[in-house]
PDB file of C-alpha atoms in Angstrom:
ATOM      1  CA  UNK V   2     -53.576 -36.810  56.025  1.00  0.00           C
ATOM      2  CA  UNK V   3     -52.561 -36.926  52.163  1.00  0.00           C
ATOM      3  CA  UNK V   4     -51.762 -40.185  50.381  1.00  0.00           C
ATOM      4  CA  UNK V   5     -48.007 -41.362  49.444  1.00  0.00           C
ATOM      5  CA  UNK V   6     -46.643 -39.554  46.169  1.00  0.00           C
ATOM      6  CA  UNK V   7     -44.604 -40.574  44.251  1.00  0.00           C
ATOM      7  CA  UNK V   8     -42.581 -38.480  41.800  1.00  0.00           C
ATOM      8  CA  UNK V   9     -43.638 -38.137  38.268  1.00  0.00           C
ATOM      9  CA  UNK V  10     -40.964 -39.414  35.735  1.00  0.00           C
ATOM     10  CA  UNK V  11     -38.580 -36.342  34.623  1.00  0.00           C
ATOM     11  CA  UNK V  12     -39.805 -34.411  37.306  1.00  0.00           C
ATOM     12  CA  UNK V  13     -43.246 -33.222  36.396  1.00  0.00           C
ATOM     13  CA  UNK V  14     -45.629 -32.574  39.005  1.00  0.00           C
ATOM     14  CA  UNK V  15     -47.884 -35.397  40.135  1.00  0.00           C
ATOM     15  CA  UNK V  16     -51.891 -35.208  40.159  1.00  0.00           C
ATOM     16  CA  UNK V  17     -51.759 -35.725  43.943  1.00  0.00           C
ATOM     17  CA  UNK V  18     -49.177 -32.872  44.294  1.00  0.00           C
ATOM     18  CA  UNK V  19     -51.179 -30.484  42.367  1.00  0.00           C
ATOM     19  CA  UNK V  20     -54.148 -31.327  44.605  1.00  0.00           C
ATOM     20  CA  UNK V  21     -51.886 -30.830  47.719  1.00  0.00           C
ATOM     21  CA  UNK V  22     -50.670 -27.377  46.378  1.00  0.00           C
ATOM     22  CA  UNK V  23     -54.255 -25.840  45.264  1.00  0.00           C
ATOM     23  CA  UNK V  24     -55.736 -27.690  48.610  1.00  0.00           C
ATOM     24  CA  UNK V  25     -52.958 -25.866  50.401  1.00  0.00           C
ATOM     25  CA  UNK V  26     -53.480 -22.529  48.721  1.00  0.00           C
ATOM     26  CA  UNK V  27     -57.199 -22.299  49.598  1.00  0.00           C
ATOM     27  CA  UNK V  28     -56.016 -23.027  53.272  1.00  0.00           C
ATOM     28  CA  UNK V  29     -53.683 -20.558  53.584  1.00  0.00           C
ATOM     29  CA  UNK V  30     -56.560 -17.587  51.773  1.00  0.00           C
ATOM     30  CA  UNK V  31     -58.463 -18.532  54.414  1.00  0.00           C
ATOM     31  CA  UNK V  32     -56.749 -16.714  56.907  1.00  0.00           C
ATOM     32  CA  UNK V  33     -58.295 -13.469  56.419  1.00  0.00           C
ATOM     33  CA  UNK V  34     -61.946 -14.773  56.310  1.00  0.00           C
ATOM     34  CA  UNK V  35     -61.411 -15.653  60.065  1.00  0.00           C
ATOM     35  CA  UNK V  36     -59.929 -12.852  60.901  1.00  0.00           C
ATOM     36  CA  UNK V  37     -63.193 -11.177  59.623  1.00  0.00           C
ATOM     37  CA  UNK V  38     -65.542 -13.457  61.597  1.00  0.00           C
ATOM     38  CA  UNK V  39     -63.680 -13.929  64.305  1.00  0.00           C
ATOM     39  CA  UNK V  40     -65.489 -12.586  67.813  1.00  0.00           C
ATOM     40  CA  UNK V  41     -61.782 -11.591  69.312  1.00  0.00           C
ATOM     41  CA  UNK V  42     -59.774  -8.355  67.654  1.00  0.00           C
ATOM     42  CA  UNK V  43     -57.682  -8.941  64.608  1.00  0.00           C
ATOM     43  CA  UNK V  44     -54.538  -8.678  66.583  1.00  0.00           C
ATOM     44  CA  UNK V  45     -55.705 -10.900  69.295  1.00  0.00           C
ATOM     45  CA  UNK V  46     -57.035 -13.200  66.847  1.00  0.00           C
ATOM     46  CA  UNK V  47     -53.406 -13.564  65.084  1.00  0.00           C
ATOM     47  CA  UNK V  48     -52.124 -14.251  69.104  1.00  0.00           C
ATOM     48  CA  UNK V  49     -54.459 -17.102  69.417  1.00  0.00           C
ATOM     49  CA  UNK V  50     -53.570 -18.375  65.955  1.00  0.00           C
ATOM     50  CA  UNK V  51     -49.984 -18.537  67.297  1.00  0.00           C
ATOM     51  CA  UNK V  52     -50.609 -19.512  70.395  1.00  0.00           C
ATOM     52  CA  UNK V  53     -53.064 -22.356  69.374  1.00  0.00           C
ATOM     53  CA  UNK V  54     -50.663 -23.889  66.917  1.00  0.00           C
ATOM     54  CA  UNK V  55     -47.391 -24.014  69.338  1.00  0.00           C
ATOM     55  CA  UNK V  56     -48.486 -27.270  71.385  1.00  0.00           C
ATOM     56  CA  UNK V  57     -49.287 -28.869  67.668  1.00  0.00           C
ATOM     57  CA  UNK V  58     -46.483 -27.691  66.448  1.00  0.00           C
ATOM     58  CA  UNK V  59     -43.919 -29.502  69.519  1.00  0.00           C
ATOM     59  CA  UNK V  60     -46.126 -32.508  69.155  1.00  0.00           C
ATOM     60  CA  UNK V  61     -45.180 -32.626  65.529  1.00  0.00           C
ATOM     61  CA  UNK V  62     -41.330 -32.141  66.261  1.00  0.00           C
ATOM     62  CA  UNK V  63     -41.323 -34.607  68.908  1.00  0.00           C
ATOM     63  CA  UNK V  64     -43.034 -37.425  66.466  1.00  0.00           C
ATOM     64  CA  UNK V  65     -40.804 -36.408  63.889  1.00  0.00           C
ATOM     65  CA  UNK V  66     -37.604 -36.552  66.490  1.00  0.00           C
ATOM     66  CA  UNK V  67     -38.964 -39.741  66.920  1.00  0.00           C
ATOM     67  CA  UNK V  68     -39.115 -41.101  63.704  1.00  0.00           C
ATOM     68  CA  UNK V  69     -35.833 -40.040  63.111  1.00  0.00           C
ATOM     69  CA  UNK V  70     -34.321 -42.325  66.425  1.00  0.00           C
ATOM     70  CA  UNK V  71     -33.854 -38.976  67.954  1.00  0.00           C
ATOM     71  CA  UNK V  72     -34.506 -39.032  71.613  1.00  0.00           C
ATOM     72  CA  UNK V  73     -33.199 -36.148  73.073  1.00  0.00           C
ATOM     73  CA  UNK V  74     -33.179 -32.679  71.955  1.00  0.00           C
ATOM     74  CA  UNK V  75     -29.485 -30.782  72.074  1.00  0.00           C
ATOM     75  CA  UNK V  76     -30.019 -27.623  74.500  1.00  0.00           C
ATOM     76  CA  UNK V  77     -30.595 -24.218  72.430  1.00  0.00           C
ATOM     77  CA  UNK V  78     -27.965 -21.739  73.354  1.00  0.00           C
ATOM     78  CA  UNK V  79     -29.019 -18.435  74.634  1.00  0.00           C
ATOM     79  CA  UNK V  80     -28.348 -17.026  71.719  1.00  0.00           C
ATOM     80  CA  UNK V  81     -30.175 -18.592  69.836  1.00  0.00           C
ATOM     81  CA  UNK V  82     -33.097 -17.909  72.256  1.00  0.00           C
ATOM     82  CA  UNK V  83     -32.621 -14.305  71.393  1.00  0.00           C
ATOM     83  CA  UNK V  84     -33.006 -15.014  67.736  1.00  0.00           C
ATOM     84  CA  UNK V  85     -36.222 -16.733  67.822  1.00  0.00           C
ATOM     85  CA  UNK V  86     -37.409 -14.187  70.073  1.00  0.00           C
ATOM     86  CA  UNK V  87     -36.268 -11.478  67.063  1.00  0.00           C
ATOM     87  CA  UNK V  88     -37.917 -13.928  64.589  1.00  0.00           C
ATOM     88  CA  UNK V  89     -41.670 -14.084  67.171  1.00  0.00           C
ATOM     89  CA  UNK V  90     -41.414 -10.514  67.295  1.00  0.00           C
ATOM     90  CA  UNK V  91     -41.278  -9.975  63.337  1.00  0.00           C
ATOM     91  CA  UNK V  92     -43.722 -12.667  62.400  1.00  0.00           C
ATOM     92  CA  UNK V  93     -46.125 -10.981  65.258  1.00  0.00           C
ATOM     93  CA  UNK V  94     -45.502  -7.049  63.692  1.00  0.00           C
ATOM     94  CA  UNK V  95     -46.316  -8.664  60.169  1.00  0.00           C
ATOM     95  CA  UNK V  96     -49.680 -10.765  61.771  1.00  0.00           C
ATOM     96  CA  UNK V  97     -50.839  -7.380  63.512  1.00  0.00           C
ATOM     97  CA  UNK V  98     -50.650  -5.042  60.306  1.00  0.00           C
ATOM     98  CA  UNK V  99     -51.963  -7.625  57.745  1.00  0.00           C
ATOM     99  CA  UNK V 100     -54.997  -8.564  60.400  1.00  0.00           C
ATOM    100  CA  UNK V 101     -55.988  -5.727  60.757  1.00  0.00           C
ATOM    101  CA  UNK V 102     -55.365  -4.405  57.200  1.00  0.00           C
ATOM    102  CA  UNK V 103     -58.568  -7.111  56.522  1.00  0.00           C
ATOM    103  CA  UNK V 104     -61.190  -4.358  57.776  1.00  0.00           C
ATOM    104  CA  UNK V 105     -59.626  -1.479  55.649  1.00  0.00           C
ATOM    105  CA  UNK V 106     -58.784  -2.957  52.386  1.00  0.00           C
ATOM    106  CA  UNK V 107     -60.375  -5.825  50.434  1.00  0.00           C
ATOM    107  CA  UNK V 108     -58.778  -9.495  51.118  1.00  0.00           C
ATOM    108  CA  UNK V 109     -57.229  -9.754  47.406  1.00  0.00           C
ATOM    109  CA  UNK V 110     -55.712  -6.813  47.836  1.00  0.00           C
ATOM    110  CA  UNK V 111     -54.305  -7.527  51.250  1.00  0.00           C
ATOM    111  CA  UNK V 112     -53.291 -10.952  50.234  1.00  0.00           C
ATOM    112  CA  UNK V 113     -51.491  -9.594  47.078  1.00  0.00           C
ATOM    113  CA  UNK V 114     -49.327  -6.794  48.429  1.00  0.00           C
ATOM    114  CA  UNK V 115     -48.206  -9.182  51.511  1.00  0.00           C
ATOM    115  CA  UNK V 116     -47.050 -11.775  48.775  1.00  0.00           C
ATOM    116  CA  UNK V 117     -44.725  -8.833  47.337  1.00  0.00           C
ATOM    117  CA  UNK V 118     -41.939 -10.425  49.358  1.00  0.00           C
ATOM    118  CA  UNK V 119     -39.234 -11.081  46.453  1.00  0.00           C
ATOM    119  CA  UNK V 120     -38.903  -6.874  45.665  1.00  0.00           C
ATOM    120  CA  UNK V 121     -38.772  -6.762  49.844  1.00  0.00           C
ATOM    121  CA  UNK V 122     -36.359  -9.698  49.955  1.00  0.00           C
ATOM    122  CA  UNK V 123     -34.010  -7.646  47.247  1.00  0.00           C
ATOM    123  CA  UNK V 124     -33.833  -4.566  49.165  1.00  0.00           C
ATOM    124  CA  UNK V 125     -33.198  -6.457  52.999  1.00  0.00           C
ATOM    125  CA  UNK V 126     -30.046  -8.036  50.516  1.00  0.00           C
ATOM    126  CA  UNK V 127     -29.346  -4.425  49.714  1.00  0.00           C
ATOM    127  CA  UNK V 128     -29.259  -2.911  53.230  1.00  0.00           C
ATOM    128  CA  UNK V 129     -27.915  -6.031  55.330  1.00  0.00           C
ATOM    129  CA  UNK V 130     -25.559  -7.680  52.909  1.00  0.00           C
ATOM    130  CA  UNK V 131     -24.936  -4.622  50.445  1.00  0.00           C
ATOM    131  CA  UNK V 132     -25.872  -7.991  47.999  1.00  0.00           C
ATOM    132  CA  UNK V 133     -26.660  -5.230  45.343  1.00  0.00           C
ATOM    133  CA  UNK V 134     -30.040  -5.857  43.466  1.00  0.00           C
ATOM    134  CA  UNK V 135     -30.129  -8.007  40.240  1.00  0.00           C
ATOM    135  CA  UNK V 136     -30.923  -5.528  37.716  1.00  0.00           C
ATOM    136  CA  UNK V 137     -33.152  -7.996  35.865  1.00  0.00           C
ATOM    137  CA  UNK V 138     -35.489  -6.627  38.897  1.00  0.00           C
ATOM    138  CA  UNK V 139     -35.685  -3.233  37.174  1.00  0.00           C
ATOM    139  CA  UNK V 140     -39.179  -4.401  35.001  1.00  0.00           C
ATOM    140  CA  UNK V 141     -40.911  -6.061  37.204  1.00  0.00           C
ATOM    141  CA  UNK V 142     -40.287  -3.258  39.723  1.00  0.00           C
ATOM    142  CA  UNK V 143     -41.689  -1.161  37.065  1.00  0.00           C
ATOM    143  CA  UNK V 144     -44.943  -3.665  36.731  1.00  0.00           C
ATOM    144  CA  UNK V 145     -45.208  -3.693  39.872  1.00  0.00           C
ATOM    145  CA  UNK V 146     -45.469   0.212  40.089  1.00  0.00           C
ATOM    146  CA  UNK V 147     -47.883   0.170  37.487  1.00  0.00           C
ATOM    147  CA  UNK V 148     -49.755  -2.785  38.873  1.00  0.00           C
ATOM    148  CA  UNK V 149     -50.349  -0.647  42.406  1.00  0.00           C
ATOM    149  CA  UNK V 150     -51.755   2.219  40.626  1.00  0.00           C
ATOM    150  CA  UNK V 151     -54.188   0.332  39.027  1.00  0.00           C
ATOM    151  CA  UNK V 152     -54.581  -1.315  41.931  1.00  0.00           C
ATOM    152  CA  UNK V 153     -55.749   1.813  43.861  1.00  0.00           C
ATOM    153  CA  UNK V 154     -56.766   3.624  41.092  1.00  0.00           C
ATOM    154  CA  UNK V 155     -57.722   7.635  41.644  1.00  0.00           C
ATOM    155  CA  UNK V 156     -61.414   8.435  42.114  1.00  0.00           C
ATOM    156  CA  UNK V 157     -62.114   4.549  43.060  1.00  0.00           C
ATOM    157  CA  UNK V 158     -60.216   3.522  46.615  1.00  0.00           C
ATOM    158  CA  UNK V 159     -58.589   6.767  47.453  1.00  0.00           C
ATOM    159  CA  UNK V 160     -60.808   7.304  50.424  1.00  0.00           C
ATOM    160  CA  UNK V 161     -57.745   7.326  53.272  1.00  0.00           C
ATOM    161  CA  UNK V 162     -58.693   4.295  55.086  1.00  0.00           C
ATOM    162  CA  UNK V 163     -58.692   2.109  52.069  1.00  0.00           C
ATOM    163  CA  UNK V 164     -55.405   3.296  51.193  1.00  0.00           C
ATOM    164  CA  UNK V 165     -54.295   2.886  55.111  1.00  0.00           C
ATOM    165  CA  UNK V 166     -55.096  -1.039  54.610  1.00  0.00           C
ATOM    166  CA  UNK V 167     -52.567  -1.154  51.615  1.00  0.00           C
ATOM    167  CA  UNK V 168     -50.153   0.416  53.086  1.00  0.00           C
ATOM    168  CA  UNK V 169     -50.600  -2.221  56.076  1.00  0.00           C
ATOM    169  CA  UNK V 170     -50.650  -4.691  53.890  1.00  0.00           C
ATOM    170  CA  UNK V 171     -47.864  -3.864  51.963  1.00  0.00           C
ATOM    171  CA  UNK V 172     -45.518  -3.320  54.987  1.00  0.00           C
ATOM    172  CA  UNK V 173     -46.273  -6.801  56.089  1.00  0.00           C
ATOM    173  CA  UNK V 174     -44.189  -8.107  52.923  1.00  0.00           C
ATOM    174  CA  UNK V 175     -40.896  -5.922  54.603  1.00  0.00           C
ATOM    175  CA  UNK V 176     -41.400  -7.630  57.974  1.00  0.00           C
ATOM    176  CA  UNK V 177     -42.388 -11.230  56.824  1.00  0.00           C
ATOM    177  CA  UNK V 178     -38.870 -11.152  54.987  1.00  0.00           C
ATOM    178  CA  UNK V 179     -36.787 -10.077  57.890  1.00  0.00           C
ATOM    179  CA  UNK V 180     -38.689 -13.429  59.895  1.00  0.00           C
ATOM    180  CA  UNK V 181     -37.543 -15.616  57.087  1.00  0.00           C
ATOM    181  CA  UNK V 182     -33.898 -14.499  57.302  1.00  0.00           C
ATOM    182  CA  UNK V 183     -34.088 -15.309  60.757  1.00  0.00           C
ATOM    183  CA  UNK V 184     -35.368 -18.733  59.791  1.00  0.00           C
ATOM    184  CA  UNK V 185     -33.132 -18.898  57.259  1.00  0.00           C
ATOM    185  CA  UNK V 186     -30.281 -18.758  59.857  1.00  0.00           C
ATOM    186  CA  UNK V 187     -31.826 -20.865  62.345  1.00  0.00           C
ATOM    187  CA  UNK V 188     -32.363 -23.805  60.009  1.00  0.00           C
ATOM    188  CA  UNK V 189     -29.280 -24.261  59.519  1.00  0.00           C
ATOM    189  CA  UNK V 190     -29.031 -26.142  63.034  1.00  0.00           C
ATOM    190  CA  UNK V 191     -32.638 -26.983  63.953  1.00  0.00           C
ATOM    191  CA  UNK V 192     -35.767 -28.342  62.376  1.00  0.00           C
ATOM    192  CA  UNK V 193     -37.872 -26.050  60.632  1.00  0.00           C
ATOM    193  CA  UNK V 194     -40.964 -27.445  63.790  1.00  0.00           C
ATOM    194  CA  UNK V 195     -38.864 -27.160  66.603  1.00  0.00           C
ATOM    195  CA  UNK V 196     -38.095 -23.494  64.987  1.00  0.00           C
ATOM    196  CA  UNK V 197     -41.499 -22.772  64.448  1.00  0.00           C
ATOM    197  CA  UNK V 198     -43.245 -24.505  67.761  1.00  0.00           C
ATOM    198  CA  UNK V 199     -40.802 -22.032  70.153  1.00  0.00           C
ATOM    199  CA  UNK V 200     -41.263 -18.887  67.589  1.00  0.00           C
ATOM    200  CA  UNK V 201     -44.659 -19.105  67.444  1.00  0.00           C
ATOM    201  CA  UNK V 202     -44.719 -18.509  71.565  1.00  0.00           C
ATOM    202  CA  UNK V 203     -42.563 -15.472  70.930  1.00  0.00           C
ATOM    203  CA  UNK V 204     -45.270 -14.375  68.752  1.00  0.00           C
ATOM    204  CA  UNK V 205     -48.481 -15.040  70.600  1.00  0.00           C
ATOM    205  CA  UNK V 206     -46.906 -13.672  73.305  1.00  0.00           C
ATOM    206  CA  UNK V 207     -46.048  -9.771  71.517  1.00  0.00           C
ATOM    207  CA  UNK V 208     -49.409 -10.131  69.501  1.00  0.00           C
ATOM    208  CA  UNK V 209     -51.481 -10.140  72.686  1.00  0.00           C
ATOM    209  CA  UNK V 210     -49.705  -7.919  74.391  1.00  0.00           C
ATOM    210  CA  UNK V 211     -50.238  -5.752  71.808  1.00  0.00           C
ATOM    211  CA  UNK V 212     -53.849  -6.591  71.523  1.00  0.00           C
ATOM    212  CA  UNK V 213     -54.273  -5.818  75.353  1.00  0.00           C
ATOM    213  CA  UNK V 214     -52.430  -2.246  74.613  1.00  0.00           C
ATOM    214  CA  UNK V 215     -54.630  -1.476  71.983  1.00  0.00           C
ATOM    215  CA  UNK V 216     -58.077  -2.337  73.562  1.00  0.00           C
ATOM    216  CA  UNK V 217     -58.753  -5.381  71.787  1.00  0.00           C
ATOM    217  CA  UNK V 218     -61.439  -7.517  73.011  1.00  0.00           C
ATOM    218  CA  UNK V 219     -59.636 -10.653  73.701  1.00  0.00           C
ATOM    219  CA  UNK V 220     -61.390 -13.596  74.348  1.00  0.00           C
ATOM    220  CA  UNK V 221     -64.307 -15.033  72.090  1.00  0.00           C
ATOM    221  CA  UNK V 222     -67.704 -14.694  73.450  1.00  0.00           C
ATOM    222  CA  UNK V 223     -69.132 -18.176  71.673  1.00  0.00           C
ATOM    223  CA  UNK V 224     -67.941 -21.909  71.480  1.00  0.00           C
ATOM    224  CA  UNK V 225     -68.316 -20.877  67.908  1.00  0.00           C
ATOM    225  CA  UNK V 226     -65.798 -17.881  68.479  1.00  0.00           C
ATOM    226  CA  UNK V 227     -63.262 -20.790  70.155  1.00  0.00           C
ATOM    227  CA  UNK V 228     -64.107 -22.904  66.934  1.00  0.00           C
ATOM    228  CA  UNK V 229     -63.109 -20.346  64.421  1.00  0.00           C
ATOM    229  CA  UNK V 230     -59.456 -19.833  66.332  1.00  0.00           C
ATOM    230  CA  UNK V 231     -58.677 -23.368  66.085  1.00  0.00           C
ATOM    231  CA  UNK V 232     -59.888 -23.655  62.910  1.00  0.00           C
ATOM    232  CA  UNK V 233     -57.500 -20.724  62.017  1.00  0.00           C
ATOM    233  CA  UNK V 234     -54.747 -22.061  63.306  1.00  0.00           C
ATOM    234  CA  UNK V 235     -55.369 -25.215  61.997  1.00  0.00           C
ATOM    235  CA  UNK V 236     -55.888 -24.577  58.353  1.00  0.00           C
ATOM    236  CA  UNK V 237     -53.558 -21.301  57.758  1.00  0.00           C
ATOM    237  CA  UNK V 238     -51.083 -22.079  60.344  1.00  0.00           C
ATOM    238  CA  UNK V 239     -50.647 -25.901  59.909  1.00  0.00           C
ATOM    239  CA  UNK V 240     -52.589 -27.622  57.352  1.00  0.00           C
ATOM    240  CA  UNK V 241     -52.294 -24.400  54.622  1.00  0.00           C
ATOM    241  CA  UNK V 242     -47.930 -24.536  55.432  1.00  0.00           C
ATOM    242  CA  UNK V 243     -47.745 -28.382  55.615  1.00  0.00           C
ATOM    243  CA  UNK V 244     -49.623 -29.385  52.479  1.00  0.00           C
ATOM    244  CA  UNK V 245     -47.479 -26.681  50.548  1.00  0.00           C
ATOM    245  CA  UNK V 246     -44.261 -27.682  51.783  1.00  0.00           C
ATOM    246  CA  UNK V 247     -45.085 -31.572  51.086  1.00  0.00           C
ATOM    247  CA  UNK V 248     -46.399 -30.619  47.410  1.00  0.00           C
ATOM    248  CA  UNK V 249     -43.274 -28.575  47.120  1.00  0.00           C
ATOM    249  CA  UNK V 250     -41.313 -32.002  47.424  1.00  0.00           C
ATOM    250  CA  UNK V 251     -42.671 -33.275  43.845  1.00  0.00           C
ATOM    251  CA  UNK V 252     -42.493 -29.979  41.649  1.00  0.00           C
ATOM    252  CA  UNK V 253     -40.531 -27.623  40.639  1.00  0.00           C
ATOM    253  CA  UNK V 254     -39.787 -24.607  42.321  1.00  0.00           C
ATOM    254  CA  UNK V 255     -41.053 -22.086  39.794  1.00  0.00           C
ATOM    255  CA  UNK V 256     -44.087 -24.089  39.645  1.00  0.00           C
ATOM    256  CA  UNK V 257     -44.867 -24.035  43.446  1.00  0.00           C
ATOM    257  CA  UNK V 258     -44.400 -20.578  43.290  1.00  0.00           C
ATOM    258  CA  UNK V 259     -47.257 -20.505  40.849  1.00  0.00           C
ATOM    259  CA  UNK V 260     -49.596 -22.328  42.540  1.00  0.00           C
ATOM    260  CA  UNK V 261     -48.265 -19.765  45.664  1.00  0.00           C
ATOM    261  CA  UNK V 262     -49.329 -16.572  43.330  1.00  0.00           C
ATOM    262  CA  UNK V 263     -53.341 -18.197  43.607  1.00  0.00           C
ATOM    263  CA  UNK V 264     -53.553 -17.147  46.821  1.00  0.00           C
ATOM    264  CA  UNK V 265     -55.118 -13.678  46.111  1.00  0.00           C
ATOM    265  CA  UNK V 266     -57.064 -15.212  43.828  1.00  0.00           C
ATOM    266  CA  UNK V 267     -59.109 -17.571  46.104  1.00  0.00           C
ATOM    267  CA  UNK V 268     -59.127 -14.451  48.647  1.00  0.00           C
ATOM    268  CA  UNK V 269     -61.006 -12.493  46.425  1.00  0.00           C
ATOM    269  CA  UNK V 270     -63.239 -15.470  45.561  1.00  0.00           C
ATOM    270  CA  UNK V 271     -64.027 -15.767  49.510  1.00  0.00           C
ATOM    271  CA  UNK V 272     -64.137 -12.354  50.458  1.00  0.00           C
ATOM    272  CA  UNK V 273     -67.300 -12.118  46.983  1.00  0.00           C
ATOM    273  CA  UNK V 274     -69.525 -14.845  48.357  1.00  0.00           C
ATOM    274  CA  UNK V 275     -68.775 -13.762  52.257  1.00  0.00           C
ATOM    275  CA  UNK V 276     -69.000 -10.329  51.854  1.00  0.00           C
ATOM    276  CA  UNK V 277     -69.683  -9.144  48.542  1.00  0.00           C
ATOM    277  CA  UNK V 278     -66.206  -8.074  47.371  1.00  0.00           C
ATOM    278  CA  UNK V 279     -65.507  -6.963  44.001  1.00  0.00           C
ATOM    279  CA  UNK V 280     -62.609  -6.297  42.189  1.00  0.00           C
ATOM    280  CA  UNK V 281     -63.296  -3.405  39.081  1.00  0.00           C
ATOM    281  CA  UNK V 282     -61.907  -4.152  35.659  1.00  0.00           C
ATOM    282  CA  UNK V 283     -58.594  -2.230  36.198  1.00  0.00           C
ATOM    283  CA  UNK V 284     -58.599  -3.891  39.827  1.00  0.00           C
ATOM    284  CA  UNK V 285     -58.351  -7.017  38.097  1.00  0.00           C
ATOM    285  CA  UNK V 286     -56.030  -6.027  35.684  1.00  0.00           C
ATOM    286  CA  UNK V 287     -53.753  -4.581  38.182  1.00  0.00           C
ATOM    287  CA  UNK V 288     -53.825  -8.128  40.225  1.00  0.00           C
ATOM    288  CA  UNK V 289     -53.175 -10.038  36.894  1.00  0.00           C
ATOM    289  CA  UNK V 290     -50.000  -7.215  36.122  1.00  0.00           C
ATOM    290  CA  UNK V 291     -48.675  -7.461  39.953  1.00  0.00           C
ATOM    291  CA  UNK V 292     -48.930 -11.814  39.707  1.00  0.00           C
ATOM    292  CA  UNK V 293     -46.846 -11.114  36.876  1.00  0.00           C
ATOM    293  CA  UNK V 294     -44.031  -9.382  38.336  1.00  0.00           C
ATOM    294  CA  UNK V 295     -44.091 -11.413  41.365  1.00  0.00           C
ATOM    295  CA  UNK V 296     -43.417 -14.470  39.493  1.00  0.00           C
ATOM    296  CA  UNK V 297     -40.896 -12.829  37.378  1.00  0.00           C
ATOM    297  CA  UNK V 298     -38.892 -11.445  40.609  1.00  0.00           C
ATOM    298  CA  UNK V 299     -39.137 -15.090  42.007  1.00  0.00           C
ATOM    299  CA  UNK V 300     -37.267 -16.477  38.376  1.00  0.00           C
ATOM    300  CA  UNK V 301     -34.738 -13.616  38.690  1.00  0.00           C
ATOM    301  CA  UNK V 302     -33.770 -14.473  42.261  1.00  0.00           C
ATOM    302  CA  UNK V 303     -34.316 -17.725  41.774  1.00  0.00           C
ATOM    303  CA  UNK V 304     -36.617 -18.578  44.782  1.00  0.00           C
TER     304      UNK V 304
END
């Protein structure tokens, strides 16, 4: 898919790894243009994502088992089951609200309060752990109050349905940190495939379900419709997670995290040529102040 890398000399990103990350980026801020244009509901759409990438997924973790002269898999324990089941079940709550916080709020937006995960991953720490916050965290919580208000500035988006897609949006960042704390856990005695290949089930399964309670239409209508799922799943579920985890190899943390913090940004370039999306001036400042904080949270906690 991507040629070898090799690692620059004192660490400093390669050419190809930069590629890989900004390749991977534009993947990923694809999601919510499907989700748009696809001819199923948002929440079914986010099932079929899921469901889609599973069998790709096990294919991958067998090949890799493979490669590693690993023939047979060691039985999951029950337990465990229950976890991944937890972890489905969180990843498919955070797919539902963010889908179908697409048709209420712009895609930069949506992208950029999702990625708010380091202020949610502080307070889970809080709560769970009593891991009380790093009060380094205090200013760029205080950006990123100020950075939401200009975000969602009065007399511009406070019509209640715009507002309803932030909130969406920004509730996805609380439950896409409790699924990575189940990860967390889990990887500690499986691969991160065979993790993801049995989770994403878990979450096809609850997102449709949820789509059939809620009156979704579920199936596409077109080849085309079928196209855009697969398509979905391939570039924000596979190609978008693969290519950042494999530039992630050959740069620095804090820079991957950069290159992470462009997502928004190529949303909000899609969503202006697809549908004519614009950010205002103190929109745009508010993005630039919230990028800001986000990368600051990720120095302080050092992820």
């Amino acid at each position: 898919m991507v040629q070898h890398l090799s690692r620059a000399a004192g660490g400093r990103a390669t050419g190809g790894a930069i590629a890989c990350a900004v390749l991977a980026v534009g993947c990923l801020a694809l999601g919510g243009v499907f989700v748009r244009l696809s001819e199923a509901g948002p929440i079914a759409t986010g099932g079929f994502r899921s469901l889609i990438s599973a069998p790709m997924l096990f294919l991958l973790d067998i090949g890799a088992g493979l490669r590693r002269g690993t023939q047979q898999q060691e039985r999951m324990p029950f337990r465990d089951h229950i976890t991944i089941a937890l972890g489905g079940a969180l990843l498919a709550i955070d797919l539902c609200l963010w889908n179908v916080s697409f048709f209420y709020t712009t895609l930069a937006e949506s992208n950029l309060l999702a990625n708010l995960v380091p202020f949610a991953a502080a307070i889970y720490g809080w709560v769970l752990f009593r891991d009380v916050p790093d009060v380094r965290l205090v200013l760029p919580a205080i950006l990123v109050i100020g950075g939401l208000l200009l975000l969602t500035p009065v007399g511009v988006h406070t019509d209640p349905r715009h507002l309803l897609g932030n909130v969406m949006a920004l509730t996805t960042a609380f439950f896409y940190t409790g699924f990575l704390v189940v990860v967390q856990g889990l990887r500690r005695r499986y691969p991160a495939l065979r993790i993801m290949a049995v989770l994403s089930l878990w979450c096809a399964a609850v997102c449709l379900v949820v789509a059939i309670l809620r009156g979704e239409s579920l199936l596409p209508r077109s080849v085309t419709g079928w196209l855009l799922l697969v398509a979905l799943a391939l570039t924000s579920q596979i190609l978008g997670q693969t290519l950042m985890a494999h530039a992630m190899h050959f740069m620095s943390l804090q820079l991957g995290s950069l290159f992470a913090l462009l997502q928004p940004v190529a949303a909000a370039v899609y969503a202006y040529f697809l549908f004519s999306e614009a950010l205002t001036l103190s929109q745009l400042l508010g993005v630039v102040i919230l990028i800001v904080s986000i990368y600051w949270a990720r120095i302080v906690l050092g992820s």
